[in-house]
PDB file of C-alpha atoms in Angstrom:
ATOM      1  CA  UNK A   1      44.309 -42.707-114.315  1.00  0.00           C
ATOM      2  CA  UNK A   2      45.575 -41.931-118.194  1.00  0.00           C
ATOM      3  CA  UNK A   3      49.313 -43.072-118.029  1.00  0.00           C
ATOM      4  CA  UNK A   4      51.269 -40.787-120.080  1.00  0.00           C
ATOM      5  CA  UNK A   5      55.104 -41.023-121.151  1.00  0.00           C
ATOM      6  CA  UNK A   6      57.588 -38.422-119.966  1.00  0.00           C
ATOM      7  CA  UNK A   7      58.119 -37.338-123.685  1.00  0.00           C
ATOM      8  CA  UNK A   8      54.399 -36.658-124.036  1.00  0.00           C
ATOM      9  CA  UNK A   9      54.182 -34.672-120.976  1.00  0.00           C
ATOM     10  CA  UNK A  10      57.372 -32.827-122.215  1.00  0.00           C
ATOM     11  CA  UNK A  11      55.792 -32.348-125.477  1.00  0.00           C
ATOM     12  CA  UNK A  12      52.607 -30.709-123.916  1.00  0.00           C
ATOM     13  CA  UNK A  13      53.681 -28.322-121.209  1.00  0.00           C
ATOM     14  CA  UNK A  14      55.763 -26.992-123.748  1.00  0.00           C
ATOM     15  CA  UNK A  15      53.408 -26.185-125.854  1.00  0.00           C
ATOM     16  CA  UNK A  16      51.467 -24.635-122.761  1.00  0.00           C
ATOM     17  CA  UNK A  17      54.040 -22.645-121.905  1.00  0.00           C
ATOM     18  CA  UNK A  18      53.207 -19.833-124.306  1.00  0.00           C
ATOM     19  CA  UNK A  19      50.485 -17.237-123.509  1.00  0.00           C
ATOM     20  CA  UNK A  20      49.287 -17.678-127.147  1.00  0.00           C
ATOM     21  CA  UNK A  21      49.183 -21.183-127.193  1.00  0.00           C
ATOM     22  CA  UNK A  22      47.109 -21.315-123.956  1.00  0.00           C
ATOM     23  CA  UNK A  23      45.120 -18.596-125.071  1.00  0.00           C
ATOM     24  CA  UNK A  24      44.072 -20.775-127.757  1.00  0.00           C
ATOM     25  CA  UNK A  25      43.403 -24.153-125.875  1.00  0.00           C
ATOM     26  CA  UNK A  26      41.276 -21.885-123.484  1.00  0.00           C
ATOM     27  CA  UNK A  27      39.157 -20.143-126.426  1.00  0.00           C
ATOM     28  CA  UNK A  28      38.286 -23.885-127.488  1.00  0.00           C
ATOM     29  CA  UNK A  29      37.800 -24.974-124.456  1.00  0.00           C
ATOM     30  CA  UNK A  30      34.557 -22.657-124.248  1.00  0.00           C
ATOM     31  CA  UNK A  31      34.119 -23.138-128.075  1.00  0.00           C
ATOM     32  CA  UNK A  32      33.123 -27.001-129.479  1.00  0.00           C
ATOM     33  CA  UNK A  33      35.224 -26.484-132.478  1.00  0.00           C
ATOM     34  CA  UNK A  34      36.086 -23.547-134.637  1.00  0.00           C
ATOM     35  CA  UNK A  35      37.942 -22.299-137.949  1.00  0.00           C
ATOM     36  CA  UNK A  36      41.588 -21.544-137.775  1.00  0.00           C
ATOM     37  CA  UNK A  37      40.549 -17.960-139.239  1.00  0.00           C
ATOM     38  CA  UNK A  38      38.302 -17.902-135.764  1.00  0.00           C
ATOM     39  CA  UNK A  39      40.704 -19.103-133.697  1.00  0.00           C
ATOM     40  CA  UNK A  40      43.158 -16.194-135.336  1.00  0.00           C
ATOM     41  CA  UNK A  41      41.060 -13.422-134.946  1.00  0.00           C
ATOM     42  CA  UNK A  42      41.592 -11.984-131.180  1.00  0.00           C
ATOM     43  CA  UNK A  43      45.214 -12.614-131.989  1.00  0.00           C
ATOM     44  CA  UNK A  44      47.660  -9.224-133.000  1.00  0.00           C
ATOM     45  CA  UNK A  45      49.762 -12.171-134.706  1.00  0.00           C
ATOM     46  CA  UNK A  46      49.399 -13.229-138.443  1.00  0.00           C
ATOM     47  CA  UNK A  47      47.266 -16.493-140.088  1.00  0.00           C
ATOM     48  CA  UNK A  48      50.740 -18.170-140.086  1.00  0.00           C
ATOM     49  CA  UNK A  49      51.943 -17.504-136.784  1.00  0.00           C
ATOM     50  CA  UNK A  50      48.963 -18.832-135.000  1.00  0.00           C
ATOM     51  CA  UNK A  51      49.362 -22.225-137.887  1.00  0.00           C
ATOM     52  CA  UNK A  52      52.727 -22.292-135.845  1.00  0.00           C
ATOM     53  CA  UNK A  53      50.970 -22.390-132.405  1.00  0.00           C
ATOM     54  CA  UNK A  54      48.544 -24.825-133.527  1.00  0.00           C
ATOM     55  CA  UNK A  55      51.307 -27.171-135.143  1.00  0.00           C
ATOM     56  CA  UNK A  56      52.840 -27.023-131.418  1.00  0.00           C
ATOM     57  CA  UNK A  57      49.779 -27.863-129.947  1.00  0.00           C
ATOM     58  CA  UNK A  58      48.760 -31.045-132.882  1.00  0.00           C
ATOM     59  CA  UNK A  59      52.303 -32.138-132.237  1.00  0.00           C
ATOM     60  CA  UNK A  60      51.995 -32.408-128.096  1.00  0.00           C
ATOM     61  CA  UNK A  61      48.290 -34.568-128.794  1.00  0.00           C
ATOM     62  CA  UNK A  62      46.358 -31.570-127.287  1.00  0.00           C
ATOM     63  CA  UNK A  63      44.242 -30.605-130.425  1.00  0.00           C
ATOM     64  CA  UNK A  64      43.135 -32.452-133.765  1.00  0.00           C
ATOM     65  CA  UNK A  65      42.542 -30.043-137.028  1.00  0.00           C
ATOM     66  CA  UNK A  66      39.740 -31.297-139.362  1.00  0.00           C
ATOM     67  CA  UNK A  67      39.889 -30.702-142.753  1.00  0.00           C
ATOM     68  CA  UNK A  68      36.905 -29.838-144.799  1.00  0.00           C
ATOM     69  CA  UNK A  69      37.384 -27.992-148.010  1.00  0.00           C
ATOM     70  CA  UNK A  70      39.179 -24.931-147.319  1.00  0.00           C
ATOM     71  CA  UNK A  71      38.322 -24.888-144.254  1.00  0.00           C
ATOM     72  CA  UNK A  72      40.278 -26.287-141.306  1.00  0.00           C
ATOM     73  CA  UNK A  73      38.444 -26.626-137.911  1.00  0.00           C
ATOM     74  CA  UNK A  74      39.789 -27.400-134.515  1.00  0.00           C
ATOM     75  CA  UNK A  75      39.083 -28.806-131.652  1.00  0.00           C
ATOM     76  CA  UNK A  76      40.465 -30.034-128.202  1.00  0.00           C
ATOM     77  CA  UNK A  77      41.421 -33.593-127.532  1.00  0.00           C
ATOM     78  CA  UNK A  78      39.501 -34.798-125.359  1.00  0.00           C
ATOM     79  CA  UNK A  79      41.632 -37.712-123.990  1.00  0.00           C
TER      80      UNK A  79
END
């Protein structure tokens, strides 16, 4: 059983509290890994606004953003 602290579990059903957010965790669940510009594109929200959402979820340990280039993949934590 993964032991987590109360501020972690704070941190990430807070960040799973928004539609968006959980929209997002479910689209790369499905998906390996994929662009931010991917990620964005079902969304009626701008490039920066979804950056928002995926600060959120970086900052409760639920995703991890790769940089390559210009390009900035993500992908779900597994642990």
């Amino acid at each position: 059983m993964v032991d987590y602290s109360n501020a972690q579990l704070d941190l990430a059903f807070a960040a799973l509290a928004d539609p968006t957010r959980r929209a997002i965790v479910d689209r790369l669940a499905s998906e390996p890994e994929l662009a931010v510009t991917e990620i964005a594109a079902p969304f009626a929200v701008s490039l920066p606004a979804v950056m928002k959402h995926l600060d959120v979820l970086a900052r409760a340990n639920l995703i991890e953003r790769n940089k390559s280039g210009r390009t900035v993949r993500c992908r779900l934590k597994p642990e």
